[in-house]
PDB file of C-alpha atoms and ligand atoms in Angstrom:
ATOM      1  CA  MET N 439     -31.492  31.513  -4.516  1.00  0.00           C
ATOM      2  CA  SER N 440     -30.015  31.160  -0.964  1.00  0.00           C
ATOM      3  CA  ASN N 441     -29.445  26.835  -0.138  1.00  0.00           C
ATOM      4  CA  LYS N 442     -31.451  28.204   2.703  1.00  0.00           C
ATOM      5  CA  ILE N 443     -34.622  29.781   3.430  1.00  0.00           C
ATOM      6  CA  TRP N 444     -37.308  31.950   5.740  1.00  0.00           C
ATOM      7  CA  ILE N 445     -40.464  31.142   4.927  1.00  0.00           C
ATOM      8  CA  GLY N 446     -42.854  32.548   7.616  1.00  0.00           C
ATOM      9  CA  THR N 447     -46.267  34.275   8.448  1.00  0.00           C
ATOM     10  CA  ASN N 448     -47.717  36.318  11.289  1.00  0.00           C
ATOM     11  CA  TRP N 449     -51.352  35.757  12.026  1.00  0.00           C
ATOM     12  CA  LYS N 450     -52.108  39.526  13.286  1.00  0.00           C
ATOM     13  CA  MET N 451     -55.394  39.306  14.525  1.00  0.00           C
ATOM     14  CA  THR N 452     -56.759  36.899  12.934  1.00  0.00           C
ATOM     15  CA  LYS N 453     -56.700  33.483  14.114  1.00  0.00           C
ATOM     16  CA  THR N 454     -58.201  32.233  18.039  1.00  0.00           C
ATOM     17  CA  LEU N 455     -56.260  29.278  19.961  1.00  0.00           C
ATOM     18  CA  LYS N 456     -58.677  27.235  18.392  1.00  0.00           C
ATOM     19  CA  GLU N 457     -57.720  27.824  15.414  1.00  0.00           C
ATOM     20  CA  GLY N 458     -54.393  28.652  15.855  1.00  0.00           C
ATOM     21  CA  LEU N 459     -54.184  24.159  16.694  1.00  0.00           C
ATOM     22  CA  ALA N 460     -55.490  23.207  13.617  1.00  0.00           C
ATOM     23  CA  TYR N 461     -53.432  25.119  11.765  1.00  0.00           C
ATOM     24  CA  THR N 462     -50.000  24.689  14.094  1.00  0.00           C
ATOM     25  CA  GLU N 463     -51.178  21.135  13.683  1.00  0.00           C
ATOM     26  CA  GLU N 464     -51.297  20.645  10.031  1.00  0.00           C
ATOM     27  CA  LEU N 465     -48.189  22.406   9.377  1.00  0.00           C
ATOM     28  CA  ASN N 466     -46.700  20.073  12.280  1.00  0.00           C
ATOM     29  CA  GLU N 467     -47.977  17.460   9.852  1.00  0.00           C
ATOM     30  CA  LEU N 468     -46.695  19.810   6.654  1.00  0.00           C
ATOM     31  CA  SER N 469     -42.703  20.280   8.188  1.00  0.00           C
ATOM     32  CA  LYS N 470     -41.659  16.640   8.731  1.00  0.00           C
ATOM     33  CA  LYS N 471     -41.221  16.615   4.722  1.00  0.00           C
ATOM     34  CA  VAL N 472     -40.599  20.004   3.665  1.00  0.00           C
ATOM     35  CA  SER N 473     -36.653  20.059   2.879  1.00  0.00           C
ATOM     36  CA  SER N 474     -34.117  21.303   5.970  1.00  0.00           C
ATOM     37  CA  ASN N 475     -33.369  23.834   3.689  1.00  0.00           C
ATOM     38  CA  ILE N 476     -36.637  25.919   4.287  1.00  0.00           C
ATOM     39  CA  GLU N 477     -36.482  26.862   8.268  1.00  0.00           C
ATOM     40  CA  LEU N 478     -40.205  27.620   9.152  1.00  0.00           C
ATOM     41  CA  PHE N 479     -42.223  30.171  11.297  1.00  0.00           C
ATOM     42  CA  ILE N 480     -45.570  31.195  12.516  1.00  0.00           C
ATOM     43  CA  ILE N 481     -46.288  34.616  14.899  1.00  0.00           C
ATOM     44  CA  PRO N 482     -49.103  33.523  16.278  1.00  0.00           C
ATOM     45  CA  SER N 483     -51.352  36.383  18.558  1.00  0.00           C
ATOM     46  CA  HIS N 484     -50.405  36.257  21.921  1.00  0.00           C
ATOM     47  CA  THR N 485     -52.745  34.401  23.481  1.00  0.00           C
ATOM     48  CA  ALA N 486     -51.807  30.845  21.471  1.00  0.00           C
ATOM     49  CA  LEU N 487     -48.164  30.817  22.562  1.00  0.00           C
ATOM     50  CA  ILE N 488     -48.142  28.713  24.780  1.00  0.00           C
ATOM     51  CA  PRO N 489     -50.405  25.540  23.608  1.00  0.00           C
ATOM     52  CA  ILE N 490     -48.379  26.578  20.241  1.00  0.00           C
ATOM     53  CA  HIS N 491     -45.684  26.611  21.736  1.00  0.00           C
ATOM     54  CA  GLU N 492     -46.288  23.159  23.018  1.00  0.00           C
ATOM     55  CA  LEU N 493     -48.129  21.659  19.649  1.00  0.00           C
ATOM     56  CA  THR N 494     -44.596  22.502  17.764  1.00  0.00           C
ATOM     57  CA  SER N 495     -42.077  21.477  20.437  1.00  0.00           C
ATOM     58  CA  LYS N 496     -40.959  17.906  19.077  1.00  0.00           C
ATOM     59  CA  SER N 497     -41.122  20.062  15.009  1.00  0.00           C
ATOM     60  CA  ARG N 498     -38.570  22.004  13.228  1.00  0.00           C
ATOM     61  CA  ILE N 499     -40.738  24.984  13.392  1.00  0.00           C
ATOM     62  CA  HIS N 500     -39.386  28.319  15.043  1.00  0.00           C
ATOM     63  CA  ILE N 501     -42.389  29.930  17.191  1.00  0.00           C
ATOM     64  CA  GLY N 502     -41.872  33.836  17.521  1.00  0.00           C
ATOM     65  CA  ALA N 503     -44.306  37.336  19.267  1.00  0.00           C
ATOM     66  CA  GLN N 504     -45.178  39.818  17.328  1.00  0.00           C
ATOM     67  CA  ASN N 505     -44.853  42.688  19.785  1.00  0.00           C
ATOM     68  CA  MET N 506     -43.187  43.238  22.677  1.00  0.00           C
ATOM     69  CA  HIS N 507     -41.864  46.173  25.478  1.00  0.00           C
ATOM     70  CA  TRP N 508     -38.913  46.540  26.115  1.00  0.00           C
ATOM     71  CA  GLU N 509     -38.260  46.523  29.768  1.00  0.00           C
ATOM     72  CA  GLU N 510     -38.342  43.269  31.723  1.00  0.00           C
ATOM     73  CA  GLU N 511     -40.636  44.848  34.426  1.00  0.00           C
ATOM     74  CA  GLY N 512     -42.891  47.685  35.182  1.00  0.00           C
ATOM     75  CA  ALA N 513     -46.970  49.986  35.045  1.00  0.00           C
ATOM     76  CA  TYR N 514     -47.369  49.066  31.888  1.00  0.00           C
ATOM     77  CA  THR N 515     -50.716  48.449  30.695  1.00  0.00           C
ATOM     78  CA  GLY N 516     -51.567  46.280  28.328  1.00  0.00           C
ATOM     79  CA  GLU N 517     -48.059  44.686  27.374  1.00  0.00           C
ATOM     80  CA  VAL N 518     -45.705  42.172  27.347  1.00  0.00           C
ATOM     81  CA  SER N 519     -42.363  41.905  28.007  1.00  0.00           C
ATOM     82  CA  PRO N 520     -39.186  40.163  26.947  1.00  0.00           C
ATOM     83  CA  ARG N 521     -39.296  38.353  30.511  1.00  0.00           C
ATOM     84  CA  MET N 522     -42.179  36.714  29.810  1.00  0.00           C
ATOM     85  CA  LEU N 523     -41.801  35.826  27.206  1.00  0.00           C
ATOM     86  CA  GLU N 524     -38.858  33.658  27.919  1.00  0.00           C
ATOM     87  CA  GLU N 525     -40.400  32.297  30.097  1.00  0.00           C
ATOM     88  CA  ILE N 526     -42.315  30.465  27.053  1.00  0.00           C
ATOM     89  CA  GLY N 527     -39.563  30.025  24.506  1.00  0.00           C
ATOM     90  CA  ILE N 528     -40.157  31.543  21.868  1.00  0.00           C
ATOM     91  CA  ASP N 529     -37.403  31.724  19.066  1.00  0.00           C
ATOM     92  CA  MET N 530     -37.905  35.178  17.747  1.00  0.00           C
ATOM     93  CA  ILE N 531     -39.086  38.461  17.713  1.00  0.00           C
ATOM     94  CA  GLU N 532     -41.249  40.460  15.456  1.00  0.00           C
ATOM     95  CA  LEU N 533     -40.744  43.608  15.494  1.00  0.00           C
ATOM     96  CA  GLY N 534     -41.517  46.712  13.366  1.00  0.00           C
ATOM     97  CA  HIS N 535     -44.149  45.892  11.875  1.00  0.00           C
ATOM     98  CA  SER N 536     -45.841  48.697   9.266  1.00  0.00           C
ATOM     99  CA  GLU N 537     -49.787  48.044  11.440  1.00  0.00           C
ATOM    100  CA  ARG N 538     -47.114  48.379  14.927  1.00  0.00           C
ATOM    101  CA  ARG N 539     -45.846  51.116  13.855  1.00  0.00           C
ATOM    102  CA  GLN N 540     -48.973  52.953  11.230  1.00  0.00           C
ATOM    103  CA  TYR N 541     -50.926  52.062  14.970  1.00  0.00           C
ATOM    104  CA  TYR N 542     -49.571  52.560  17.546  1.00  0.00           C
ATOM    105  CA  ASN N 543     -46.665  54.667  15.974  1.00  0.00           C
ATOM    106  CA  GLU N 544     -44.291  53.334  16.852  1.00  0.00           C
ATOM    107  CA  ASN N 545     -41.199  54.229  15.783  1.00  0.00           C
ATOM    108  CA  ASP N 546     -37.237  52.476  15.012  1.00  0.00           C
ATOM    109  CA  ARG N 547     -36.034  53.872  18.011  1.00  0.00           C
ATOM    110  CA  GLU N 548     -38.480  52.671  20.008  1.00  0.00           C
ATOM    111  CA  ILE N 549     -37.887  49.413  18.173  1.00  0.00           C
ATOM    112  CA  ASN N 550     -34.054  48.856  18.426  1.00  0.00           C
ATOM    113  CA  LYS N 551     -34.262  49.408  22.217  1.00  0.00           C
ATOM    114  CA  LYS N 552     -36.635  46.302  21.649  1.00  0.00           C
ATOM    115  CA  VAL N 553     -33.790  45.010  18.752  1.00  0.00           C
ATOM    116  CA  HIS N 554     -31.123  44.706  21.840  1.00  0.00           C
ATOM    117  CA  ALA N 555     -34.142  43.708  25.090  1.00  0.00           C
ATOM    118  CA  GLY N 556     -35.171  40.584  22.288  1.00  0.00           C
ATOM    119  CA  LEU N 557     -31.883  39.827  22.236  1.00  0.00           C
ATOM    120  CA  SER N 558     -30.723  39.514  25.779  1.00  0.00           C
ATOM    121  CA  HIS N 559     -33.239  36.749  26.028  1.00  0.00           C
ATOM    122  CA  GLY N 560     -31.907  34.549  23.773  1.00  0.00           C
ATOM    123  CA  PHE N 561     -34.178  36.008  20.674  1.00  0.00           C
ATOM    124  CA  THR N 562     -34.200  36.337  16.806  1.00  0.00           C
ATOM    125  CA  PRO N 563     -35.527  39.564  16.827  1.00  0.00           C
ATOM    126  CA  LEU N 564     -37.165  40.428  13.131  1.00  0.00           C
ATOM    127  CA  VAL N 565     -37.187  43.755  12.543  1.00  0.00           C
ATOM    128  CA  CYS N 566     -39.471  45.043   9.476  1.00  0.00           C
ATOM    129  CA  ILE N 567     -39.073  48.060   7.722  1.00  0.00           C
ATOM    130  CA  GLY N 568     -40.303  49.563   4.396  1.00  0.00           C
ATOM    131  CA  GLU N 569     -41.160  53.150   3.323  1.00  0.00           C
ATOM    132  CA  ASN N 570     -44.981  54.390   2.940  1.00  0.00           C
ATOM    133  CA  LEU N 571     -46.821  55.116  -0.399  1.00  0.00           C
ATOM    134  CA  GLU N 572     -46.273  58.727   0.552  1.00  0.00           C
ATOM    135  CA  GLN N 573     -41.904  58.309   0.259  1.00  0.00           C
ATOM    136  CA  LYS N 574     -42.194  56.264  -2.780  1.00  0.00           C
ATOM    137  CA  ASN N 575     -43.647  58.685  -4.183  1.00  0.00           C
ATOM    138  CA  ASN N 576     -41.293  61.414  -3.022  1.00  0.00           C
ATOM    139  CA  ASN N 577     -38.829  58.405  -4.159  1.00  0.00           C
ATOM    140  CA  ILE N 578     -37.269  58.481  -1.136  1.00  0.00           C
ATOM    141  CA  SER N 579     -37.641  55.293  -0.408  1.00  0.00           C
ATOM    142  CA  LYS N 580     -33.284  53.925   0.144  1.00  0.00           C
ATOM    143  CA  GLU N 581     -33.078  56.776   2.755  1.00  0.00           C
ATOM    144  CA  VAL N 582     -36.052  56.611   4.340  1.00  0.00           C
ATOM    145  CA  LEU N 583     -34.871  52.103   4.386  1.00  0.00           C
ATOM    146  CA  ALA N 584     -30.836  53.297   4.936  1.00  0.00           C
ATOM    147  CA  ALA N 585     -32.732  55.559   8.144  1.00  0.00           C
ATOM    148  CA  GLN N 586     -35.057  52.819   8.977  1.00  0.00           C
ATOM    149  CA  LEU N 587     -31.787  49.675   8.868  1.00  0.00           C
ATOM    150  CA  LYS N 588     -29.299  52.195  10.940  1.00  0.00           C
ATOM    151  CA  VAL N 589     -31.414  53.632  13.878  1.00  0.00           C
ATOM    152  CA  CYS N 590     -33.826  49.909  14.307  1.00  0.00           C
ATOM    153  CA  LEU N 591     -29.696  48.390  14.554  1.00  0.00           C
ATOM    154  CA  LYS N 592     -28.181  51.598  16.618  1.00  0.00           C
ATOM    155  CA  ASP N 593     -25.621  49.500  18.571  1.00  0.00           C
ATOM    156  CA  VAL N 594     -25.915  45.616  17.260  1.00  0.00           C
ATOM    157  CA  THR N 595     -22.663  44.616  17.687  1.00  0.00           C
ATOM    158  CA  LYS N 596     -21.383  42.736  15.139  1.00  0.00           C
ATOM    159  CA  GLU N 597     -21.427  39.884  16.958  1.00  0.00           C
ATOM    160  CA  GLU N 598     -25.131  40.375  17.698  1.00  0.00           C
ATOM    161  CA  VAL N 599     -26.357  41.392  14.525  1.00  0.00           C
ATOM    162  CA  THR N 600     -26.158  37.112  13.337  1.00  0.00           C
ATOM    163  CA  LYS N 601     -28.618  36.541  15.396  1.00  0.00           C
ATOM    164  CA  VAL N 602     -31.106  39.921  13.446  1.00  0.00           C
ATOM    165  CA  MET N 603     -32.981  39.445  10.629  1.00  0.00           C
ATOM    166  CA  VAL N 604     -34.646  41.379   8.655  1.00  0.00           C
ATOM    167  CA  ALA N 605     -37.869  42.075   7.107  1.00  0.00           C
ATOM    168  CA  TYR N 606     -38.752  44.607   3.923  1.00  0.00           C
ATOM    169  CA  GLU N 607     -42.225  45.006   4.070  1.00  0.00           C
ATOM    170  CA  PRO N 608     -43.095  47.848   1.070  1.00  0.00           C
ATOM    171  CA  VAL N 609     -46.678  49.700   3.584  1.00  0.00           C
ATOM    172  CA  TRP N 610     -48.078  49.769   0.544  1.00  0.00           C
ATOM    173  CA  ALA N 611     -47.679  46.275  -1.067  1.00  0.00           C
ATOM    174  CA  ILE N 612     -49.366  44.576   3.152  1.00  0.00           C
ATOM    175  CA  GLY N 613     -52.851  43.843   3.029  1.00  0.00           C
ATOM    176  CA  GLU N 614     -55.729  43.955   0.683  1.00  0.00           C
ATOM    177  CA  ASN N 615     -54.995  47.026   0.028  1.00  0.00           C
ATOM    178  CA  GLY N 616     -52.167  46.470  -0.759  1.00  0.00           C
ATOM    179  CA  ILE N 617     -50.695  46.682  -4.991  1.00  0.00           C
ATOM    180  CA  PRO N 618     -47.758  43.398  -5.536  1.00  0.00           C
ATOM    181  CA  ALA N 619     -44.796  44.852  -5.696  1.00  0.00           C
ATOM    182  CA  ASP N 620     -43.137  44.029  -9.553  1.00  0.00           C
ATOM    183  CA  ALA N 621     -39.937  42.062  -8.768  1.00  0.00           C
ATOM    184  CA  THR N 622     -37.370  44.266  -9.984  1.00  0.00           C
ATOM    185  CA  TYR N 623     -38.039  46.805  -7.683  1.00  0.00           C
ATOM    186  CA  VAL N 624     -38.292  43.902  -4.690  1.00  0.00           C
ATOM    187  CA  ALA N 625     -34.761  43.205  -6.546  1.00  0.00           C
ATOM    188  CA  GLU N 626     -33.840  46.085  -6.239  1.00  0.00           C
ATOM    189  CA  ALA N 627     -33.843  47.408  -2.738  1.00  0.00           C
ATOM    190  CA  HIS N 628     -33.255  44.048  -1.698  1.00  0.00           C
ATOM    191  CA  ALA N 629     -29.836  44.471  -2.847  1.00  0.00           C
ATOM    192  CA  PHE N 630     -30.020  47.816  -1.487  1.00  0.00           C
ATOM    193  CA  LEU N 631     -30.928  46.605   1.662  1.00  0.00           C
ATOM    194  CA  ARG N 632     -27.395  43.847   1.948  1.00  0.00           C
ATOM    195  CA  GLN N 633     -25.151  46.517   0.563  1.00  0.00           C
ATOM    196  CA  GLN N 634     -25.674  48.633   3.695  1.00  0.00           C
ATOM    197  CA  LEU N 635     -26.480  45.133   5.876  1.00  0.00           C
ATOM    198  CA  VAL N 636     -22.727  44.974   4.486  1.00  0.00           C
ATOM    199  CA  GLU N 637     -21.098  48.190   4.899  1.00  0.00           C
ATOM    200  CA  LEU N 638     -22.700  48.304   8.591  1.00  0.00           C
ATOM    201  CA  TYR N 639     -21.350  45.094   9.589  1.00  0.00           C
ATOM    202  CA  GLY N 640     -18.728  44.223   6.427  1.00  0.00           C
ATOM    203  CA  GLU N 641     -19.037  40.202   5.763  1.00  0.00           C
ATOM    204  CA  THR N 642     -21.193  39.502   8.541  1.00  0.00           C
ATOM    205  CA  GLY N 643     -23.446  42.050   7.070  1.00  0.00           C
ATOM    206  CA  ALA N 644     -24.112  39.478   4.226  1.00  0.00           C
ATOM    207  CA  LYS N 645     -25.785  36.838   6.119  1.00  0.00           C
ATOM    208  CA  ILE N 646     -28.229  38.260   7.500  1.00  0.00           C
ATOM    209  CA  PRO N 647     -31.577  36.889   5.652  1.00  0.00           C
ATOM    210  CA  LEU N 648     -33.180  39.468   3.886  1.00  0.00           C
ATOM    211  CA  LEU N 649     -37.134  38.866   3.792  1.00  0.00           C
ATOM    212  CA  PHE N 650     -39.549  40.216   1.264  1.00  0.00           C
ATOM    213  CA  GLY N 651     -43.112  40.812   2.750  1.00  0.00           C
ATOM    214  CA  GLY N 652     -45.903  42.426   1.007  1.00  0.00           C
ATOM    215  CA  SER N 653     -49.234  40.514  -1.272  1.00  0.00           C
ATOM    216  CA  VAL N 654     -47.097  37.592  -1.683  1.00  0.00           C
ATOM    217  CA  ASN N 655     -49.180  34.816  -2.792  1.00  0.00           C
ATOM    218  CA  LEU N 656     -49.234  31.932  -5.114  1.00  0.00           C
ATOM    219  CA  GLU N 657     -49.165  33.274  -8.032  1.00  0.00           C
ATOM    220  CA  ASN N 658     -45.919  35.888  -7.310  1.00  0.00           C
ATOM    221  CA  PHE N 659     -44.378  33.737  -4.529  1.00  0.00           C
ATOM    222  CA  MET N 660     -41.639  31.632  -7.726  1.00  0.00           C
ATOM    223  CA  GLU N 661     -40.504  35.098  -8.979  1.00  0.00           C
ATOM    224  CA  TYR N 662     -40.003  36.853  -5.595  1.00  0.00           C
ATOM    225  CA  ILE N 663     -37.942  33.836  -3.767  1.00  0.00           C
ATOM    226  CA  LYS N 664     -35.946  33.544  -6.931  1.00  0.00           C
ATOM    227  CA  ILE N 665     -34.452  37.115  -6.563  1.00  0.00           C
ATOM    228  CA  GLU N 666     -30.364  36.728  -5.113  1.00  0.00           C
ATOM    229  CA  ASP N 667     -31.097  38.072  -1.868  1.00  0.00           C
ATOM    230  CA  VAL N 668     -34.509  37.754  -0.829  1.00  0.00           C
ATOM    231  CA  ASN N 669     -33.866  34.643   1.839  1.00  0.00           C
ATOM    232  CA  GLY N 670     -37.262  33.871   2.041  1.00  0.00           C
ATOM    233  CA  LEU N 671     -41.012  35.023   2.253  1.00  0.00           C
ATOM    234  CA  PHE N 672     -43.278  36.152   5.086  1.00  0.00           C
ATOM    235  CA  ILE N 673     -46.229  35.566   3.662  1.00  0.00           C
ATOM    236  CA  GLY N 674     -49.836  37.132   5.938  1.00  0.00           C
ATOM    237  CA  ARG N 675     -53.234  36.174   3.583  1.00  0.00           C
ATOM    238  CA  ALA N 676     -51.682  33.265   1.490  1.00  0.00           C
ATOM    239  CA  ALA N 677     -50.243  31.774   4.894  1.00  0.00           C
ATOM    240  CA  TRP N 678     -53.570  32.055   6.725  1.00  0.00           C
ATOM    241  CA  ASN N 679     -55.682  29.489   4.592  1.00  0.00           C
ATOM    242  CA  MET N 680     -53.932  26.452   4.634  1.00  0.00           C
ATOM    243  CA  ASP N 681     -54.229  25.186   1.578  1.00  0.00           C
ATOM    244  CA  SER N 682     -52.153  27.534  -0.598  1.00  0.00           C
ATOM    245  CA  PHE N 683     -49.556  27.781   2.372  1.00  0.00           C
ATOM    246  CA  LYS N 684     -49.239  23.996   1.161  1.00  0.00           C
ATOM    247  CA  GLN N 685     -49.386  24.840  -2.099  1.00  0.00           C
ATOM    248  CA  ILE N 686     -46.208  27.866  -1.087  1.00  0.00           C
ATOM    249  CA  LEU N 687     -45.028  25.005   0.412  1.00  0.00           C
ATOM    250  CA  HIS N 688     -45.031  22.202  -2.140  1.00  0.00           C
ATOM    251  CA  ARG N 689     -43.152  24.365  -5.184  1.00  0.00           C
ATOM    252  CA  LEU N 690     -41.017  25.698  -3.246  1.00  0.00           C
ATOM    253  CA  ASP N 691     -39.520  22.412  -1.499  1.00  0.00           C
ATOM    254  CA  ASP N 692     -39.662  21.132  -5.258  1.00  0.00           C
ATOM    255  CA  LEU N 693     -36.811  24.044  -5.754  1.00  0.00           C
ATOM    256  CA  PHE N 694     -34.250  21.889  -2.862  1.00  0.00           C
ATOM    257  CA  ALA N 695     -34.579  18.116  -4.678  1.00  0.00           C
TER     258      ALA N 695
HETATM  259  C1  PEP V1294     -47.894  41.843   6.314  1.00  0.00           C
HETATM  260  O1  PEP V1294     -49.052  42.202   6.945  1.00  0.00           O
HETATM  261  O2  PEP V1294     -47.320  41.613   6.860  1.00  0.00           O
HETATM  262  C2  PEP V1294     -48.041  41.090   5.417  1.00  0.00           C
HETATM  263  C3  PEP V1294     -47.049  40.447   4.625  1.00  0.00           C
HETATM  264  O3  PEP V1294     -49.265  40.677   4.824  1.00  0.00           O
HETATM  265  P1  PEP V1294     -50.125  40.269   2.906  1.00  0.00           P
HETATM  266  O4  PEP V1294     -49.372  39.057   2.720  1.00  0.00           O
HETATM  267  O5  PEP V1294     -51.473  39.980   3.531  1.00  0.00           O
HETATM  268  O6  PEP V1294     -49.643  41.366   2.084  1.00  0.00           O
END
C-alpha cells in the first residue's frame, strides 16, 4: 500500500446545498482525526462550491468540481469556465466521468482540452477512464484504457503531469447496477495503467496517483486499497452516507497507526 492515499467522493447530482453543508461540517471534524497520510477530497455540485469551499478553507479537505468547459469564456449556455472555477479557488477538476461520456457524449479529445485548461488554471485534473461491459467482454479493456490514457493526456508534459491524477473506474462496476470488480482484476488493470504511465512519462509516471472507483463499499474497500498500484479510492454511494464513510476512514486510518 502507498504511504499516501487519496480518498474522496463525487456527489454527482445528489446533495442540495443544505445537505452538502451538513455533510461537510461532519467531514471537517472527522478530518482532524484522520492520518495526514490520507488526502481527503470532495467534489460537490457547482451550486454548492462557493459555500463548501469557504467551509473547508481552514481544513485539509481538497475541493473539486465535477466538470468544466475548456474555453475561458463564450457562448456556451449552461457551461462553467476554468476562470470561474479559479475565482472560487477549487483544487481539483474531475474530468471524463463515465456518466459525462455516456449521457453527454464527452470524448477523450474534449477531455484532453479540459485537462490542458485545468492545468493552466492550477487545478489538479482527476482524469476518469474505464472500459465498458462490451469492451470487457470483447477482451479489449487494455487497448481501451491505453487509448483513453494517451488521448486524455496528449501533449501534457512530464512537468505538468506531476499535477495529474487518474481514476480507473470500470463502467460496468459503477453505480446501482454496477458489479464490484474482483481485486485480482483491479490489480491487473492498475499494473497495466502504471506500466503505460511509465512508458509515457518514465519515473514521473510511476508517481502519478492511480485511484480506483466503482462500487467501492464497506465490504471491499480494504482489499482494493491494499493493491500495490492503487493509490486511493474514488467512492460514490458508500461515501455519500456519512456513517459508512466514517467507518471506511476509521479503518483506513488504522492502517497508518
Ligand atoms: C462513480 O460513479 O464514480 C462511483 C464510483 O460510484 P459508486 O461508488 O456508487 O459505484
